[in-house]
PDB file of C-alpha atoms in Angstrom:
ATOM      1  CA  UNK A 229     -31.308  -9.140   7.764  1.00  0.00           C
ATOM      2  CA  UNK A 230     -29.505 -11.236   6.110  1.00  0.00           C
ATOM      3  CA  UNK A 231     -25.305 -10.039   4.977  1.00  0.00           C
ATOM      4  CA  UNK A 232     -24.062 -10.738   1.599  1.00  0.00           C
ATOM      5  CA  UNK A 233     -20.717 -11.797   1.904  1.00  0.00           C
ATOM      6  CA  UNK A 234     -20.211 -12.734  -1.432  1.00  0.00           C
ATOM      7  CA  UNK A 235     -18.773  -9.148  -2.210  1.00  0.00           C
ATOM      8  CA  UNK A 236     -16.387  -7.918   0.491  1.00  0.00           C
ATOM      9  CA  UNK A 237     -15.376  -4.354   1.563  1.00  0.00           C
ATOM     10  CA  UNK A 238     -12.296  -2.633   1.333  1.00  0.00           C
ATOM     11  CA  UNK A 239     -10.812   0.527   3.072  1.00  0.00           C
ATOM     12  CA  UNK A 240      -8.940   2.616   0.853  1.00  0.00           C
ATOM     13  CA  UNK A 241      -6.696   5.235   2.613  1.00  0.00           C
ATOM     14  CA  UNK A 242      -6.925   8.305   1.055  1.00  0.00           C
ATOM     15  CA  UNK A 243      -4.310  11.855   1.667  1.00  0.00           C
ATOM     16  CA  UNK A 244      -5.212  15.119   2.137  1.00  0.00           C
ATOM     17  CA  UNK A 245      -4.787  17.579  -0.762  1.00  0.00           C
ATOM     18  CA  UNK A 246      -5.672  20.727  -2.067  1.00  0.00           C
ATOM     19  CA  UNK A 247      -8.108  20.414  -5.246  1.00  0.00           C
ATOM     20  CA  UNK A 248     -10.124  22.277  -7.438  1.00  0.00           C
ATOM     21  CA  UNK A 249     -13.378  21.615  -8.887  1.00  0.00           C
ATOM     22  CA  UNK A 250     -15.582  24.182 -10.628  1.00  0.00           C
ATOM     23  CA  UNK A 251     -15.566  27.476  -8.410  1.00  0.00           C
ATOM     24  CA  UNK A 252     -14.456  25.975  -5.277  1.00  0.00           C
ATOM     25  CA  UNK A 253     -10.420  25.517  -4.488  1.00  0.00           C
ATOM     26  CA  UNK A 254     -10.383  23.559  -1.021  1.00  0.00           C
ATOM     27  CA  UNK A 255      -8.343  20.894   1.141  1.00  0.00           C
ATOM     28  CA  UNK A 256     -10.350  17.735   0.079  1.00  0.00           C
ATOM     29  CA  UNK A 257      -9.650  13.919   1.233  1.00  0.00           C
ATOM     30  CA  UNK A 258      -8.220  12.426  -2.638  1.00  0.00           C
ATOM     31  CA  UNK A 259      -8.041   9.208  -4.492  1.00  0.00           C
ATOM     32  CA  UNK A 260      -6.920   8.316  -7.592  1.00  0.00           C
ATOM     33  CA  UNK A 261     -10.538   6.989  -9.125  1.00  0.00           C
ATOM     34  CA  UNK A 262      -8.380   4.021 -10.864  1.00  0.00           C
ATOM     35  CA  UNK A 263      -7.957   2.711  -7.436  1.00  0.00           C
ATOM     36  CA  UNK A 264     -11.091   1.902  -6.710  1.00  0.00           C
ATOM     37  CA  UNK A 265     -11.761   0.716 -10.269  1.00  0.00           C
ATOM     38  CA  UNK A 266      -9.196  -1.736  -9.001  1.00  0.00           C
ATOM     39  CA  UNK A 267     -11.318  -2.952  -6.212  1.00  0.00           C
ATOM     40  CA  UNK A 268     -14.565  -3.473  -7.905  1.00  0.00           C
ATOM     41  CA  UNK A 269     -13.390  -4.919 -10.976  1.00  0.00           C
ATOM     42  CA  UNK A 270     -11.863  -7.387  -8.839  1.00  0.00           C
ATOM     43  CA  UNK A 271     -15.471  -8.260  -7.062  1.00  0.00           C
ATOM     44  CA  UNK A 272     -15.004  -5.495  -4.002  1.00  0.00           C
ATOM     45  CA  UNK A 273     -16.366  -2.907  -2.283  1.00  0.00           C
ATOM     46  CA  UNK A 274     -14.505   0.036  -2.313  1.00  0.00           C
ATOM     47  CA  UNK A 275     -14.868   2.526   0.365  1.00  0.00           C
ATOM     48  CA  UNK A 276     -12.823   5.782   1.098  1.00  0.00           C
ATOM     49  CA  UNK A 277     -10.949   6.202   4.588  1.00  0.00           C
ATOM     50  CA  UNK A 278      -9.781  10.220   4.831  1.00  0.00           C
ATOM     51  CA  UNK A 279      -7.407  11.092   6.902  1.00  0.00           C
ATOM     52  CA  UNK A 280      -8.392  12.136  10.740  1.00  0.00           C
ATOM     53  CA  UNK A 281      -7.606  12.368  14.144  1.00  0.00           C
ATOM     54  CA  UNK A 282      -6.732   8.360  15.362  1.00  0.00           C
ATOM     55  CA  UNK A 283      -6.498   6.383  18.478  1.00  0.00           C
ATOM     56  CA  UNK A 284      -6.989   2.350  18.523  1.00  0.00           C
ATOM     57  CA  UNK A 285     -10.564   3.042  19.510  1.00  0.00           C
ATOM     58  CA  UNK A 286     -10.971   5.253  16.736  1.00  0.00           C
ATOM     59  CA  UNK A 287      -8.707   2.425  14.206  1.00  0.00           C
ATOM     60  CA  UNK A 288     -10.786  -0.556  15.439  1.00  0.00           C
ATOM     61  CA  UNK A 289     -14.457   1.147  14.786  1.00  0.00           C
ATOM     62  CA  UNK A 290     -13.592   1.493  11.320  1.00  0.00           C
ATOM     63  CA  UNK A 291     -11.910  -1.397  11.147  1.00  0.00           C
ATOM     64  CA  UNK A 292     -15.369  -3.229  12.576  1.00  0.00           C
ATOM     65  CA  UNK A 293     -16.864  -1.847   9.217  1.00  0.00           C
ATOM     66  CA  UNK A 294     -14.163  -3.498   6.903  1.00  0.00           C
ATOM     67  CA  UNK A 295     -13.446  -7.073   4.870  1.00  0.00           C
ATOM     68  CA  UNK A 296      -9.887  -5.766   3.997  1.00  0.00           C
ATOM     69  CA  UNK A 297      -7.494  -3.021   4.024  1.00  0.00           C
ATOM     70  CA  UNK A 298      -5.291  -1.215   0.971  1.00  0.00           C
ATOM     71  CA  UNK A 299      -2.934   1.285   2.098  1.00  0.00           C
ATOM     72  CA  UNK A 300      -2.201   3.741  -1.371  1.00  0.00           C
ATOM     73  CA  UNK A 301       0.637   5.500  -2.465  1.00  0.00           C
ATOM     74  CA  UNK A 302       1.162   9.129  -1.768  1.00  0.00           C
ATOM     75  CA  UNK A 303       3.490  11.253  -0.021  1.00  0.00           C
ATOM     76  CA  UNK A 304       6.626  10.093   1.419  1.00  0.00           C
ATOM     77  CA  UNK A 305       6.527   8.550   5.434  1.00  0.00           C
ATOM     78  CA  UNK A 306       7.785  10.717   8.120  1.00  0.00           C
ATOM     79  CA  UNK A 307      11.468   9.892   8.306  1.00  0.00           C
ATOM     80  CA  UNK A 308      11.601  10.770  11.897  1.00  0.00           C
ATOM     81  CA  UNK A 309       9.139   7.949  12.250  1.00  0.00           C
ATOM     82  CA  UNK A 310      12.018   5.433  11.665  1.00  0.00           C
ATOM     83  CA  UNK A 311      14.541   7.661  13.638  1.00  0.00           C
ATOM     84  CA  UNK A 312      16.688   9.478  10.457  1.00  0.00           C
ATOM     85  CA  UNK A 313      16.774  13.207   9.825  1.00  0.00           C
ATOM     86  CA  UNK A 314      15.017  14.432   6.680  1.00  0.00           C
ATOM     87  CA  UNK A 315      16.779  14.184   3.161  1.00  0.00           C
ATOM     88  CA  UNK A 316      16.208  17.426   1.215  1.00  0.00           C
ATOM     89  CA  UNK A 317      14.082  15.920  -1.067  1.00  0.00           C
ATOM     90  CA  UNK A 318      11.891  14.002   1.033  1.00  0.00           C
ATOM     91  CA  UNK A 319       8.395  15.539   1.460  1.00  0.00           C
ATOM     92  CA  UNK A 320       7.028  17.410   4.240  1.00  0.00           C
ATOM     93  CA  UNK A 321       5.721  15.017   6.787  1.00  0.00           C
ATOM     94  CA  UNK A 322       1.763  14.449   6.401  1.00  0.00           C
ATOM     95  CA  UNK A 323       1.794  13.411   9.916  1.00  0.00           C
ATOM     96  CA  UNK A 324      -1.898  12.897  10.534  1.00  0.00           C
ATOM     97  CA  UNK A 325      -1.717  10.409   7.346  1.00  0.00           C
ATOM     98  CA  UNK A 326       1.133   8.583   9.286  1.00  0.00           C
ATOM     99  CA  UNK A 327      -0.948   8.033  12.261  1.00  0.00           C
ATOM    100  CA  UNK A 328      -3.564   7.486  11.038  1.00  0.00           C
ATOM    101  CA  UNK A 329      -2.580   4.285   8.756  1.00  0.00           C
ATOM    102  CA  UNK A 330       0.158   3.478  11.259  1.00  0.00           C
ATOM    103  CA  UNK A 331      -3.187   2.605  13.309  1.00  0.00           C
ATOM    104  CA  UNK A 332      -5.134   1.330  10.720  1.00  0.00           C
ATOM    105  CA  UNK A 333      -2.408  -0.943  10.136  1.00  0.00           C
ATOM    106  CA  UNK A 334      -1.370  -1.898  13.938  1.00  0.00           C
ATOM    107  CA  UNK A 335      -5.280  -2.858  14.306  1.00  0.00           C
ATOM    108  CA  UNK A 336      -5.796  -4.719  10.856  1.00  0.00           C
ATOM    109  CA  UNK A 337      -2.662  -7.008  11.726  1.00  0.00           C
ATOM    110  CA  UNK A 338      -4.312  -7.546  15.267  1.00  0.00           C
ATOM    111  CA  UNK A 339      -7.177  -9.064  13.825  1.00  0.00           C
ATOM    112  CA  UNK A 340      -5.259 -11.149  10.866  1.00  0.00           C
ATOM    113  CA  UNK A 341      -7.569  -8.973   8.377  1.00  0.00           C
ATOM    114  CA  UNK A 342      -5.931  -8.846   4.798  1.00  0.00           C
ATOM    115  CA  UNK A 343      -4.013  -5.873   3.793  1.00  0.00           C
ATOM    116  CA  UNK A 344      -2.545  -4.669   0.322  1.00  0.00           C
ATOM    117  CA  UNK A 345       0.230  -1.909   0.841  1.00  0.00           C
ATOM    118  CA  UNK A 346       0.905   0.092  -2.813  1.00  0.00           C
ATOM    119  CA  UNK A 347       3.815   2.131  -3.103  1.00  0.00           C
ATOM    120  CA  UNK A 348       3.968   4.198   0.253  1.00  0.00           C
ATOM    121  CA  UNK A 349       1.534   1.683   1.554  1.00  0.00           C
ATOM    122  CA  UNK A 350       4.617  -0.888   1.208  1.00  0.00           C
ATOM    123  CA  UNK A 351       6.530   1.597   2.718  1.00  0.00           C
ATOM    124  CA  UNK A 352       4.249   2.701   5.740  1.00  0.00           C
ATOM    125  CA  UNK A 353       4.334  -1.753   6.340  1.00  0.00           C
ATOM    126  CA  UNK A 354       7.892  -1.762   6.639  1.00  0.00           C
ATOM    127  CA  UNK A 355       8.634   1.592   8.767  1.00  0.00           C
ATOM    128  CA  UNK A 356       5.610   0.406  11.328  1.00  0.00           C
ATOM    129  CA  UNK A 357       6.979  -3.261  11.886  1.00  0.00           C
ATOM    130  CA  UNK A 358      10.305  -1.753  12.765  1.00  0.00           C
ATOM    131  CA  UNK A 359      12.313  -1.301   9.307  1.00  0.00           C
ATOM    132  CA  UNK A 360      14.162   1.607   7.475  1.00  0.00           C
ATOM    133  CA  UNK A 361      13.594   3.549   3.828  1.00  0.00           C
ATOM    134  CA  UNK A 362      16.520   4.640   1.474  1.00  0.00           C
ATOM    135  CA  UNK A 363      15.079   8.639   1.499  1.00  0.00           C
ATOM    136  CA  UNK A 364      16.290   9.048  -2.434  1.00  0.00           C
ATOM    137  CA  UNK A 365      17.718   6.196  -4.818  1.00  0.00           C
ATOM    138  CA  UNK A 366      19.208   8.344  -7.286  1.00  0.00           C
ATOM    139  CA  UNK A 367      21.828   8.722  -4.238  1.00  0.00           C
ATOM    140  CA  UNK A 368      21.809   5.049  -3.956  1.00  0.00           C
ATOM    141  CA  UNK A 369      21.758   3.967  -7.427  1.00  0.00           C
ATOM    142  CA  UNK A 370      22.951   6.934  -9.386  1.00  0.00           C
ATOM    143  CA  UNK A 371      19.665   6.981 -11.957  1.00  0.00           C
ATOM    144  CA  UNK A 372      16.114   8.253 -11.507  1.00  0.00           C
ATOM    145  CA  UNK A 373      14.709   4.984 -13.564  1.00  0.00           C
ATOM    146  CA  UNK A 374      12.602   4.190 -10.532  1.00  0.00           C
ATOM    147  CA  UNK A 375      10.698   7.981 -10.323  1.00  0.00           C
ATOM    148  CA  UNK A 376      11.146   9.899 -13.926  1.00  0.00           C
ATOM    149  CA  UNK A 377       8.913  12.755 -12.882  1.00  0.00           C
ATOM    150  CA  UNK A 378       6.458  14.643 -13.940  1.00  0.00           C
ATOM    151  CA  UNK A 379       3.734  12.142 -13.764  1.00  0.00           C
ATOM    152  CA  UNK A 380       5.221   9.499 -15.932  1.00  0.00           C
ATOM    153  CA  UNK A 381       5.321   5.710 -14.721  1.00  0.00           C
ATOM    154  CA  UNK A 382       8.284   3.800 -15.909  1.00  0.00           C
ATOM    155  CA  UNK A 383       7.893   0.282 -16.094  1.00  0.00           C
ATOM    156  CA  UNK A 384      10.714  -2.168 -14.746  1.00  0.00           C
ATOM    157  CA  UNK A 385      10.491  -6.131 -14.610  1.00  0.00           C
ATOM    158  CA  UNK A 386      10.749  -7.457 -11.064  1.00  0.00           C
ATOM    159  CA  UNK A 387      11.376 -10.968 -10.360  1.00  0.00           C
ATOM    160  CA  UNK A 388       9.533 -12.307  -7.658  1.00  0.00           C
ATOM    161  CA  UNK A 389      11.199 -15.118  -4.914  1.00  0.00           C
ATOM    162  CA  UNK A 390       9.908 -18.878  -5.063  1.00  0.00           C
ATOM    163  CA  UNK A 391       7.411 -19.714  -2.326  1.00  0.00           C
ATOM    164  CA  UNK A 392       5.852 -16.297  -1.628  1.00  0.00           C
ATOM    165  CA  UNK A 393       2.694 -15.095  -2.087  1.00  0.00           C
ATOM    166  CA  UNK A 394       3.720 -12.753  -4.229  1.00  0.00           C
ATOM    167  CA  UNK A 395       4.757 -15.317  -6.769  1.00  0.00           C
ATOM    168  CA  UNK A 396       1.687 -17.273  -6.314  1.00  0.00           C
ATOM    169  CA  UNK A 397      -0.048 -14.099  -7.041  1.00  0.00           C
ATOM    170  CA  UNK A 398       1.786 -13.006 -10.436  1.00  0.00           C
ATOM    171  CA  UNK A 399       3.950 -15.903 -11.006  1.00  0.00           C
ATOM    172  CA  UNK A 400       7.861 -15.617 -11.646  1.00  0.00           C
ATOM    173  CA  UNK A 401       8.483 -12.100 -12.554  1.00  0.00           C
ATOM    174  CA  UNK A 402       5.821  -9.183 -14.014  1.00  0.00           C
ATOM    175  CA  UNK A 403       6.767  -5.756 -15.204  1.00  0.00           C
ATOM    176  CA  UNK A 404       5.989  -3.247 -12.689  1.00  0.00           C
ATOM    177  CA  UNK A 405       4.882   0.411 -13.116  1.00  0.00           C
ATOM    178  CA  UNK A 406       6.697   2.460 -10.920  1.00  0.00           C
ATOM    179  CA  UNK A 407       7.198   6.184  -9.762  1.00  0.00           C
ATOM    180  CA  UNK A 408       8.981   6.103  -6.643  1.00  0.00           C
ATOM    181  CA  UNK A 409      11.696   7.460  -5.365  1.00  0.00           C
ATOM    182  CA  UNK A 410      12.013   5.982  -1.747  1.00  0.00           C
ATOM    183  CA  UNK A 411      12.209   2.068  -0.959  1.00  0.00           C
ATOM    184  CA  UNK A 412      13.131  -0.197   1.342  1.00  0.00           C
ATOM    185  CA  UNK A 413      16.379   0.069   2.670  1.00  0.00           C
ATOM    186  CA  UNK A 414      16.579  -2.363   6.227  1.00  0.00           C
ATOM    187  CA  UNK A 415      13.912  -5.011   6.325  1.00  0.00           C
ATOM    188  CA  UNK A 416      11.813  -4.778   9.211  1.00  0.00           C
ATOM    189  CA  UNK A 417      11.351  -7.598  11.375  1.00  0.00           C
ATOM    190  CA  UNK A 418       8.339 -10.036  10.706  1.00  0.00           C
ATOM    191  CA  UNK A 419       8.695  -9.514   7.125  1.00  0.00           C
ATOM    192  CA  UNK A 420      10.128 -11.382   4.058  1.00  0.00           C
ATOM    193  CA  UNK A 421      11.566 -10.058   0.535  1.00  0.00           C
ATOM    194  CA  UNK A 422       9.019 -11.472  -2.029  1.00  0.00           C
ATOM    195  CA  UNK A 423      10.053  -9.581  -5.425  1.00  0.00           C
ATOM    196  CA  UNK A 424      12.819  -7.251  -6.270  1.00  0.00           C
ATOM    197  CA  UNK A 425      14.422  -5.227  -9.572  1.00  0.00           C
ATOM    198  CA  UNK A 426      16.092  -7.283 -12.028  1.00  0.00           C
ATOM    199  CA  UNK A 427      18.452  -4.703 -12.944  1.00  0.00           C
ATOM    200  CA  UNK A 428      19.216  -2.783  -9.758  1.00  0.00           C
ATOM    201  CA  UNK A 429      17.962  -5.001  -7.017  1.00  0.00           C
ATOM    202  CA  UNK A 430      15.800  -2.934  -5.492  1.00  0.00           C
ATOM    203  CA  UNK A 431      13.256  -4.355  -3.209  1.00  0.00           C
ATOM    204  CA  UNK A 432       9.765  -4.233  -5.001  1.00  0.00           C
ATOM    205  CA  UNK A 433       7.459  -6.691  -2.688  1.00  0.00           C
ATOM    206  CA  UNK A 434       7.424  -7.777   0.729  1.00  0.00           C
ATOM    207  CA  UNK A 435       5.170  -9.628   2.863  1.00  0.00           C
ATOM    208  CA  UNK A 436       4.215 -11.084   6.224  1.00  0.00           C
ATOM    209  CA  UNK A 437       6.482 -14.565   7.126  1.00  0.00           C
ATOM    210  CA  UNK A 438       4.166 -17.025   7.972  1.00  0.00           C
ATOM    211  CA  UNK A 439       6.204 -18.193  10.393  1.00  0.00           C
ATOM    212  CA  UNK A 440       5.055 -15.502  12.556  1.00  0.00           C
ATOM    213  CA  UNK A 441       2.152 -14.650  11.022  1.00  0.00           C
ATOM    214  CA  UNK A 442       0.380 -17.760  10.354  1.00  0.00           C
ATOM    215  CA  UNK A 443      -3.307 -16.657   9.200  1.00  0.00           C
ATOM    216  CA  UNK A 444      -2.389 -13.256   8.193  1.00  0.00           C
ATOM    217  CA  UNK A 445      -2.725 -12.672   4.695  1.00  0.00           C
ATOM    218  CA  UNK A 446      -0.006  -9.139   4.096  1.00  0.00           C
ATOM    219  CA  UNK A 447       1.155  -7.998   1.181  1.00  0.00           C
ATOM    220  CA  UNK A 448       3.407  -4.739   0.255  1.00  0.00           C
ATOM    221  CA  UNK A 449       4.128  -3.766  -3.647  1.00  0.00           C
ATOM    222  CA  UNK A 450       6.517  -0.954  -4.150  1.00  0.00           C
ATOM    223  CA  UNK A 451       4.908  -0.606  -7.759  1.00  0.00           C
ATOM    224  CA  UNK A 452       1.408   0.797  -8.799  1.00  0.00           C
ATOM    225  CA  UNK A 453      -1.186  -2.250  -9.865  1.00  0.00           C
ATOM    226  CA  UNK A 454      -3.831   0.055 -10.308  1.00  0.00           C
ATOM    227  CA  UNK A 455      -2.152   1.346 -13.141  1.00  0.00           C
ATOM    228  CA  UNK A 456      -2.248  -1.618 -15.004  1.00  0.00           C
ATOM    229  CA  UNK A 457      -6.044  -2.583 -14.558  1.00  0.00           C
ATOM    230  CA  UNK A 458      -5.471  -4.993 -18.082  1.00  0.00           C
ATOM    231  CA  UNK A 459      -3.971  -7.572 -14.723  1.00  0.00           C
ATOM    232  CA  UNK A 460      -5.916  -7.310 -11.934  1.00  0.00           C
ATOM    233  CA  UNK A 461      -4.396 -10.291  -9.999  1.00  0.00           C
ATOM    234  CA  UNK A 462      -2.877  -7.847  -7.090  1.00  0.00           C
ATOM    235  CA  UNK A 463      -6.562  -6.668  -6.442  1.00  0.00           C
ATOM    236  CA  UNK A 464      -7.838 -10.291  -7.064  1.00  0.00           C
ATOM    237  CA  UNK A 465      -5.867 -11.434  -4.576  1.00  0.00           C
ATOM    238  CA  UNK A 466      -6.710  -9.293  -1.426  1.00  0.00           C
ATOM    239  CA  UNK A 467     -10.696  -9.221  -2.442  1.00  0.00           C
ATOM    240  CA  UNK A 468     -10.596 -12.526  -2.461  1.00  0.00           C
ATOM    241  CA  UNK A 469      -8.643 -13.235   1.661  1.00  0.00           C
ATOM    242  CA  UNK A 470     -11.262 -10.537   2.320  1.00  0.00           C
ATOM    243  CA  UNK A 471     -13.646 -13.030   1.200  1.00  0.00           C
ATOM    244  CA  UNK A 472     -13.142 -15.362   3.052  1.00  0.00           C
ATOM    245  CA  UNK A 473     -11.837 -12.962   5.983  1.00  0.00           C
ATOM    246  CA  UNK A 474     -15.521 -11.886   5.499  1.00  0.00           C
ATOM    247  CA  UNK A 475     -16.984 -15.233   5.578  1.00  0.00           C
ATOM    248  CA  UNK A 476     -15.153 -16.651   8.933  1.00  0.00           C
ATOM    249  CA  UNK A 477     -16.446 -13.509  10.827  1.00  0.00           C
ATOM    250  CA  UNK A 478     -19.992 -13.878   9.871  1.00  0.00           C
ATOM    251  CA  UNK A 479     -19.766 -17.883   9.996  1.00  0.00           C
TER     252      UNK A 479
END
């Protein structure tokens, strides 16, 4: 049998959430569909990774199945995961989420495989390699620009640093749809500031120094790409290091 390489897989994480379809209401494992669109309008596979009960050996069989890695957006991390009490408007913990893409995570950056954090997934980077979240920026700021509610994206321009990947990626600055009311507050070791808020500074992209992480090929947007699927150079980006992530495994 012979692998085609020439169209790599990708993990999606997925959360845990109670839907309702037809006459069934039930817990089911949810994503967004436009993620995926995402994926395989950028030349992917896109598979599904649900939530479950985790341990390396557990992280590094699925893992074995996967090109690259994309960590979604979704509820707020565990604050007690980065050693703070809970704000009151932080969301109840989904703590078998946390582990379970804490893991995911831990392994993929093991074994240099690509990985795309959106939104929490940015977030779930920086609390895992050691760094902190601001819990609400309305408290921090004093507006809710960054998370309007009730469903609606607001879009804010984000300038991205010189040198990154980031700006490689999208080029100087890009305007970002957002809905989040967490973000980074102190950088975690291992990482680098790659784009941030023009107006409030906030820190909108990070990724993996290459000083310390040579071959590794990490990125973490605090906005929503998959939201804007008319610019699909996010997605482009990590299909293509799963590529050739791909290609050097089978090679």
């Amino acid at each position: 049998m012979v692998l085609n390489v020439s169209k790599p897989v990708l993990g999606l994480t997925t959360y845990l959430q109670q839907a309702q379809t037809g006459v069934w209401d039930v817990l089911a494992s949810f994503l967004p569909a436009i993620y995926l669109e995402g994926v395989t309008r950028a030349g992917g596979i896109a598979t599904l990774l649900p939530p479950q009960p985790v341990d390396e050996t557990v992280a590094a069989r699925v893992l074995d199945g996967l090109d690259g890695l994309i960590i979604t957006g979704g509820r707020d991390v565990n604050p007690a995961a980065y050693g703070h009490g809970a704000h009151p408007t932080t969301d109840a913990p989904a703590l078998e989420r946390d582990a379970w893409e804490f893991a995911l995570l831990r392994g993929a950056l093991a074994r240099n495989m690509p990985v795309l954090g959106i939104c929490r997934g940015a977030q779930v980077l920086n609390v895992a390699l050691g760094g902190t979240l601001h819990q609400h920026l309305p408290d921090v700021l004093g507006h809710t620009r960054h998370q309007a509610g009730n469903a609606v994206f607001t879009t804010s321009t984000v300038r991205t640093v010189p040198g990154t990947r980031t700006a490689a990626l999208i080029g100087e600055s890009t305007d970002a749809q957002c809905y989040h009311h967490q973000a980074i507050n102190t950088l975690a070791p291992g990482l680098l500031i790659s784009a941030q808020d023009t107006a409030d500074g906030v820190i909108e992209a990070v990724e993996v120094d290459p000083a310390l992480y040579p071959h590794a090929w990490v990125v973490g947007v605090q906005w929503h790409p998959e939201e804007r699927l008319d610019d699909l150079r996010l997605f482009a980006g990590v299909v293509a290091a799963a590529r050739e992530y791909s290609t050097e495994r089978v090679s």
